[in-house]
XYZ file of C-alpha atoms in Angstrom:
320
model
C 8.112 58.297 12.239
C 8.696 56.920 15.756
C 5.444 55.628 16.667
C 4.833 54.020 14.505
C 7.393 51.635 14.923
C 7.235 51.951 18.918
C 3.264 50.350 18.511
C 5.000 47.900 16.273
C 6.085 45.480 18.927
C 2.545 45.448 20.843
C 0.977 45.214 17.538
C 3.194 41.753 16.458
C 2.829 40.669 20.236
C -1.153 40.681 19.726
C -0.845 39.231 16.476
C 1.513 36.160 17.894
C -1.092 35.634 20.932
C -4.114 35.055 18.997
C -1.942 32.630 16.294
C -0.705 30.601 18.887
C -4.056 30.094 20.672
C -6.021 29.688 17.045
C -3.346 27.293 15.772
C -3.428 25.535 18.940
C -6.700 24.865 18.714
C -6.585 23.314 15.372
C -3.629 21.310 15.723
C -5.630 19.666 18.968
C -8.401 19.534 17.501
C -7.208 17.089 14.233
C -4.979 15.496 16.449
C -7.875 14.130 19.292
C -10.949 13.546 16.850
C -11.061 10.784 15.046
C -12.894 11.287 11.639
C -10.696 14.426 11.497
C -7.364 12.352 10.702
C -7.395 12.559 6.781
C -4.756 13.194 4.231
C -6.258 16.639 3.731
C -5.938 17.637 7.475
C -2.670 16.057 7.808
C -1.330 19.227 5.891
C -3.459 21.261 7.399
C -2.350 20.617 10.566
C 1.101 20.842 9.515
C 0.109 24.527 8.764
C -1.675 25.036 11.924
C 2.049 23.701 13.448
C 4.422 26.195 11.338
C 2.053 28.967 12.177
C 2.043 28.398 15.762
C 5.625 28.519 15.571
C 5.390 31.578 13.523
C 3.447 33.126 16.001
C 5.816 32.108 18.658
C 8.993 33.466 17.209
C 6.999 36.736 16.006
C 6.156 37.507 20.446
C 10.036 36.688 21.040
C 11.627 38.703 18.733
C 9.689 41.572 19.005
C 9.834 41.235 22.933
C 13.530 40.357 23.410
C 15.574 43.660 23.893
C 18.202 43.835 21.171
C 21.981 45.521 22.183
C 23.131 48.374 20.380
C 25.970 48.102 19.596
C 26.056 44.719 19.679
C 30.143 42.919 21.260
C 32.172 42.590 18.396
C 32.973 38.900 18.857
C 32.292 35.861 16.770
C 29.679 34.524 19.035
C 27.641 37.630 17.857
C 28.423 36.661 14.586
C 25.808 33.506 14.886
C 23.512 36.103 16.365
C 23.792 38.554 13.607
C 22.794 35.707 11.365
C 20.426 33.613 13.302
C 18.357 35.145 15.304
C 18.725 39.491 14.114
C 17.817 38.560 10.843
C 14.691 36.397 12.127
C 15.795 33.124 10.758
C 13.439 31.340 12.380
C 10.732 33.830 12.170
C 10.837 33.672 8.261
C 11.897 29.809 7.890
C 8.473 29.696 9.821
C 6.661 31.363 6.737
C 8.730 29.931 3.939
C 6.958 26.706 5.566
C 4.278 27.930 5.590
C 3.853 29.302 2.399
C 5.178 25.679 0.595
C 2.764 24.015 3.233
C -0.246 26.021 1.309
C 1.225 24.934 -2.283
C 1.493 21.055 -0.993
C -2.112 21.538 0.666
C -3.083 22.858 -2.481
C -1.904 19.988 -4.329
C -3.210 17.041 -2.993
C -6.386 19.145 -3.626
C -5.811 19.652 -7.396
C -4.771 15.966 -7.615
C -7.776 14.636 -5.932
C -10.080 16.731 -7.687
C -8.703 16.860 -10.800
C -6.988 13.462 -10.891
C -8.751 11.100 -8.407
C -8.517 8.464 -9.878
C -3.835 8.687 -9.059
C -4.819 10.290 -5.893
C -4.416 6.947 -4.180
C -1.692 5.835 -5.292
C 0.652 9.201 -5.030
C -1.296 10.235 -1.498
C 0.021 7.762 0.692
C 1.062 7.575 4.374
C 4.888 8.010 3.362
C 4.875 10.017 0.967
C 2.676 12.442 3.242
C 5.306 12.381 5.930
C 7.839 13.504 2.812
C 6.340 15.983 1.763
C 5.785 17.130 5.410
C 9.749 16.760 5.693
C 10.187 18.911 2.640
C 7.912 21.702 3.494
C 9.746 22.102 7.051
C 13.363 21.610 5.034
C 12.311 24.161 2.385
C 12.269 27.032 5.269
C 15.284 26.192 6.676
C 17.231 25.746 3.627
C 16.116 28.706 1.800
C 16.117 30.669 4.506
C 19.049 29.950 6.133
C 20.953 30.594 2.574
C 20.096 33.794 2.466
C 20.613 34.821 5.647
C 24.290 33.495 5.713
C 24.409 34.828 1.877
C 23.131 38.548 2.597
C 23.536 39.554 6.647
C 27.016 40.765 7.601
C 28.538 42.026 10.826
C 31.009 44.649 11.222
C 31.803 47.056 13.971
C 29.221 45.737 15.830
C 26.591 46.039 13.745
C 24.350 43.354 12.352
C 23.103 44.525 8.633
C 21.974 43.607 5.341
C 24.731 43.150 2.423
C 23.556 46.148 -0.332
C 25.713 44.270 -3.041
C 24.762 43.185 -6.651
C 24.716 40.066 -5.480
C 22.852 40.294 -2.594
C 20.148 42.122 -4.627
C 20.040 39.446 -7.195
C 19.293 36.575 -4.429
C 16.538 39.037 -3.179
C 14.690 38.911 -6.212
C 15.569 35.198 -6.508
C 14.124 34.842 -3.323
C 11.106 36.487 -4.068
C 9.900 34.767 -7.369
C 10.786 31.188 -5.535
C 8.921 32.053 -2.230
C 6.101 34.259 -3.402
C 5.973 34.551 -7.250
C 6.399 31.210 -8.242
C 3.716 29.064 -5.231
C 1.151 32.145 -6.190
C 1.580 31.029 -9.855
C 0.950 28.076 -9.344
C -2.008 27.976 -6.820
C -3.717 30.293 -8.892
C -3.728 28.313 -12.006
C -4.939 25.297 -9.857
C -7.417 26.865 -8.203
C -8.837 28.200 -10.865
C -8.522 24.291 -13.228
C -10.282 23.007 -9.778
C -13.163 25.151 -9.686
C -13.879 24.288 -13.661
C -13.706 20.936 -12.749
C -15.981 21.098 -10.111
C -18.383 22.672 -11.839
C -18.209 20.420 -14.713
C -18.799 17.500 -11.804
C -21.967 19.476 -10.540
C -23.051 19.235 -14.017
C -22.760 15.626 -14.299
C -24.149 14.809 -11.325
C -27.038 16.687 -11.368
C -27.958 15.612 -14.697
C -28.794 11.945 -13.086
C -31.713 11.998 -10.858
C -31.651 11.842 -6.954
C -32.705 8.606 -5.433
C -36.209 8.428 -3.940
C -36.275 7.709 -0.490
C -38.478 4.575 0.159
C -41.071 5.647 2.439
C -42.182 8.185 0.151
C -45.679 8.201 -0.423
C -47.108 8.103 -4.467
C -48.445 11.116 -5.350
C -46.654 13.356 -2.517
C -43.096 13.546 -3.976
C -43.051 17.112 -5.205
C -42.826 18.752 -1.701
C -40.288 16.302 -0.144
C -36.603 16.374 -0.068
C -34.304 14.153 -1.891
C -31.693 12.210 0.092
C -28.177 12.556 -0.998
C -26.703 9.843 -2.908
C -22.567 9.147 -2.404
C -21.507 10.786 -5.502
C -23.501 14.031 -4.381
C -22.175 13.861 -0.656
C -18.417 13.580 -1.656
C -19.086 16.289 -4.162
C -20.414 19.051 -1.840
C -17.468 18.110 0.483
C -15.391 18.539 -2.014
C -16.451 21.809 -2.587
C -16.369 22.787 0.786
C -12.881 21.835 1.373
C -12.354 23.482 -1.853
C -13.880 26.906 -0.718
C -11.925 27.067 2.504
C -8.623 26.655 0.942
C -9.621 28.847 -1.837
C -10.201 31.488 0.883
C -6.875 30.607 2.664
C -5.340 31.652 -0.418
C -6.698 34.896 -1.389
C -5.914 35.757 1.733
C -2.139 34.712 1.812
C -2.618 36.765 -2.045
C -3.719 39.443 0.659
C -1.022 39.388 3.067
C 1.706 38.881 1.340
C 1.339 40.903 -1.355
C 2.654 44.611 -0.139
C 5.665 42.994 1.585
C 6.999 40.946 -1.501
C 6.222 44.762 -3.148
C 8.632 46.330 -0.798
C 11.019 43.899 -0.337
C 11.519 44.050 -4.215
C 11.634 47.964 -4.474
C 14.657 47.583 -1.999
C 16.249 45.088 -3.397
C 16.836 46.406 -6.339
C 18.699 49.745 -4.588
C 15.418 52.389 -3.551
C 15.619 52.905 -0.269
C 12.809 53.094 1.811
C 12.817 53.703 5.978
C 11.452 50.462 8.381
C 10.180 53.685 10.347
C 7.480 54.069 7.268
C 3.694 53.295 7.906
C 3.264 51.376 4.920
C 6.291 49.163 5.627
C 5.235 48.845 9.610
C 1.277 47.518 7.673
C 3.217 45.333 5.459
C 5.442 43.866 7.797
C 2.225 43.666 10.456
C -0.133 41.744 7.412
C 2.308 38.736 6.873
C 2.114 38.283 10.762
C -1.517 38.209 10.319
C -0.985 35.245 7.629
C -0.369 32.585 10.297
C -3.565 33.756 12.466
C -6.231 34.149 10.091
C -6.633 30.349 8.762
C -7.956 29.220 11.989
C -10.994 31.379 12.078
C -11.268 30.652 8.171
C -11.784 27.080 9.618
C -13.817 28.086 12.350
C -16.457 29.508 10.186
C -16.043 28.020 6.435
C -14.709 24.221 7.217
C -17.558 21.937 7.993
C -15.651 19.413 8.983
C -13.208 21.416 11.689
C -16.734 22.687 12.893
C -18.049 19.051 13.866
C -14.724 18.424 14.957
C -14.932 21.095 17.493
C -18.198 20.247 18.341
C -17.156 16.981 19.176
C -14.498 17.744 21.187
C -16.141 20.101 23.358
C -18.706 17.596 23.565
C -21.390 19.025 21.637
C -23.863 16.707 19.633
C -22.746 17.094 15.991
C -25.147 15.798 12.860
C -23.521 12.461 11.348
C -23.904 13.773 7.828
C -20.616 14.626 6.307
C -18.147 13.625 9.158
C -15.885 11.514 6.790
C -15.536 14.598 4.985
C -13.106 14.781 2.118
């Protein structure tokens, strides 16, 4: 049962190295390219940013030597609640997690309601909802840690009361339960809409180019009109996201599983395999959208490309 939880620390150390270098990466790369500062990106960079903090506070805590027992003074008191319960750590992916449901909603609004996407997506009320999503972590967070951690004898634990158990499982349906809800219906209203927009776009004809000869059209290769363009970047954007998702579905899954089966009074050892995995795949959360990016998001690619100097085509680099 030990060694498990002995790898455990070089496991969440590995896992915090390569988030902070892939979230690094994306946050610099919005941030110095031009055509990458939409309202789209604006949120995902915001991820990118909670993540790399995520990632941050993940290598600390599991690095930092913890005292056992711990001095039985108030100071450790603050430490009980702030730091051994991994405040930070999870205000990071209660961010996180409400950044994704934001991200996904400007989406779902300009997909699905384009024509008020101007009009509620503006510069200020971008930097609100950025406020929010970083206010929703602490908040949350730091109500349930003052709520449910206690300190006695020196010893930093978690209350077992009724009422502790019942903020669990509120806990649970607002962080997990209710964003997956909801991202799930509008990913799935999205991709009916764009379909129904592929329809109606490819019942009118493509534009002929000009210089096309009479009599030679059948072999050649329609240009893209605007309506076309924006769709299939739509789509794109669409996919990625679509991807980040299912694999936040992925990650955070087994925890929110275990996490409920102890909150409501099983017990089940942190020295456990499956709870080490768990634990482990919502680390993974704030690492994997960067390659998702890196391989799925046209527009991060010519970003990159850009950056690094590479020549990049000039289809597609206005993007969303």
């Amino acid at each position: 049962m030990a060694e498990p939880m002995l790898a455990l620390p070089i496991v969440e150390t590995i896992i915090g190295v390569i988030g902070l270098t892939g979230n690094a990466i994306v946050v610099i790369v919005i941030c110095k390219v031009k055509f990458m500062h939409t309202k789209t990106n604006a949120f995902i960079c915001n991820q990118a940013v909670v993540d790399f903090l995520g990632s941050l506070f993940l290598i600390v805590t599991s690095a930092l030597p913890v005292p056992d027992p711990l001095p039985d003074n108030s100071g450790y008191q603050i430490v009980c609640l702030f730091w051994l319960s991994e405040f930070f750590l999870w205000a990071c992916y209660t961010s996180s997690t409400y950044n994704l449901v934001f991200l996904t909603c400007e989406r779902y609004v300009a997909i699905v309601y384009p024509f008020k996407y101007v009009t509620l997506y503006t510069r200020k009320s971008i930097v609100g909802m950025v406020a929010i999503v970083w206010l929703l972590g602490l908040i949350l967070e730091g109500a349930y840690s003052v709520m449910t951690n206690r300190f006695e004898n020196g010893q930093c634990f978690r209350s077992t009361s009724v009422s502790a158990q019942v903020l669990s499982i509120v806990i649970i349906v607002v962080h997990f339960l209710i964003p997956a809800i909801f991202m799930l219906f509008s990913y799935s209203h999205m991709a009916v809409e764009l379909k129904r927009s592929a329809n109606r776009v490819g019942a009118v004809a493509p534009t002929v180019s000009a210089y096309s000869a009479p009599g030679n059209g059948e072999g050649e290769e329609r240009p893209e009109n605007a309506e076309q363009s924006l769709l299939r970047a739509r789509r794109n954007v669409f996919r990625t996201l679509l991807l980040v998702f299912i694999t936040f579905l992925v990650c955070w899954t087994p925890m929110q599983i275990i996490f409920f089966v102890t909150s409501v009074g099983l017990r089940l050892y942190h020295t456990t395999a499956i709870y080490i995995t768990s634990l482990s795949l919502v680390g993974i959360s704030s690492c994997t959208n960067p390659f998702i990016y890196a391989f799925k998001y046209k527009q991060f690619q010519r970003g990159f490309l850009f950056l690094i100097g590479r020549p990049i085509q000039a289809e597609d680099t206005p993007g969303n």
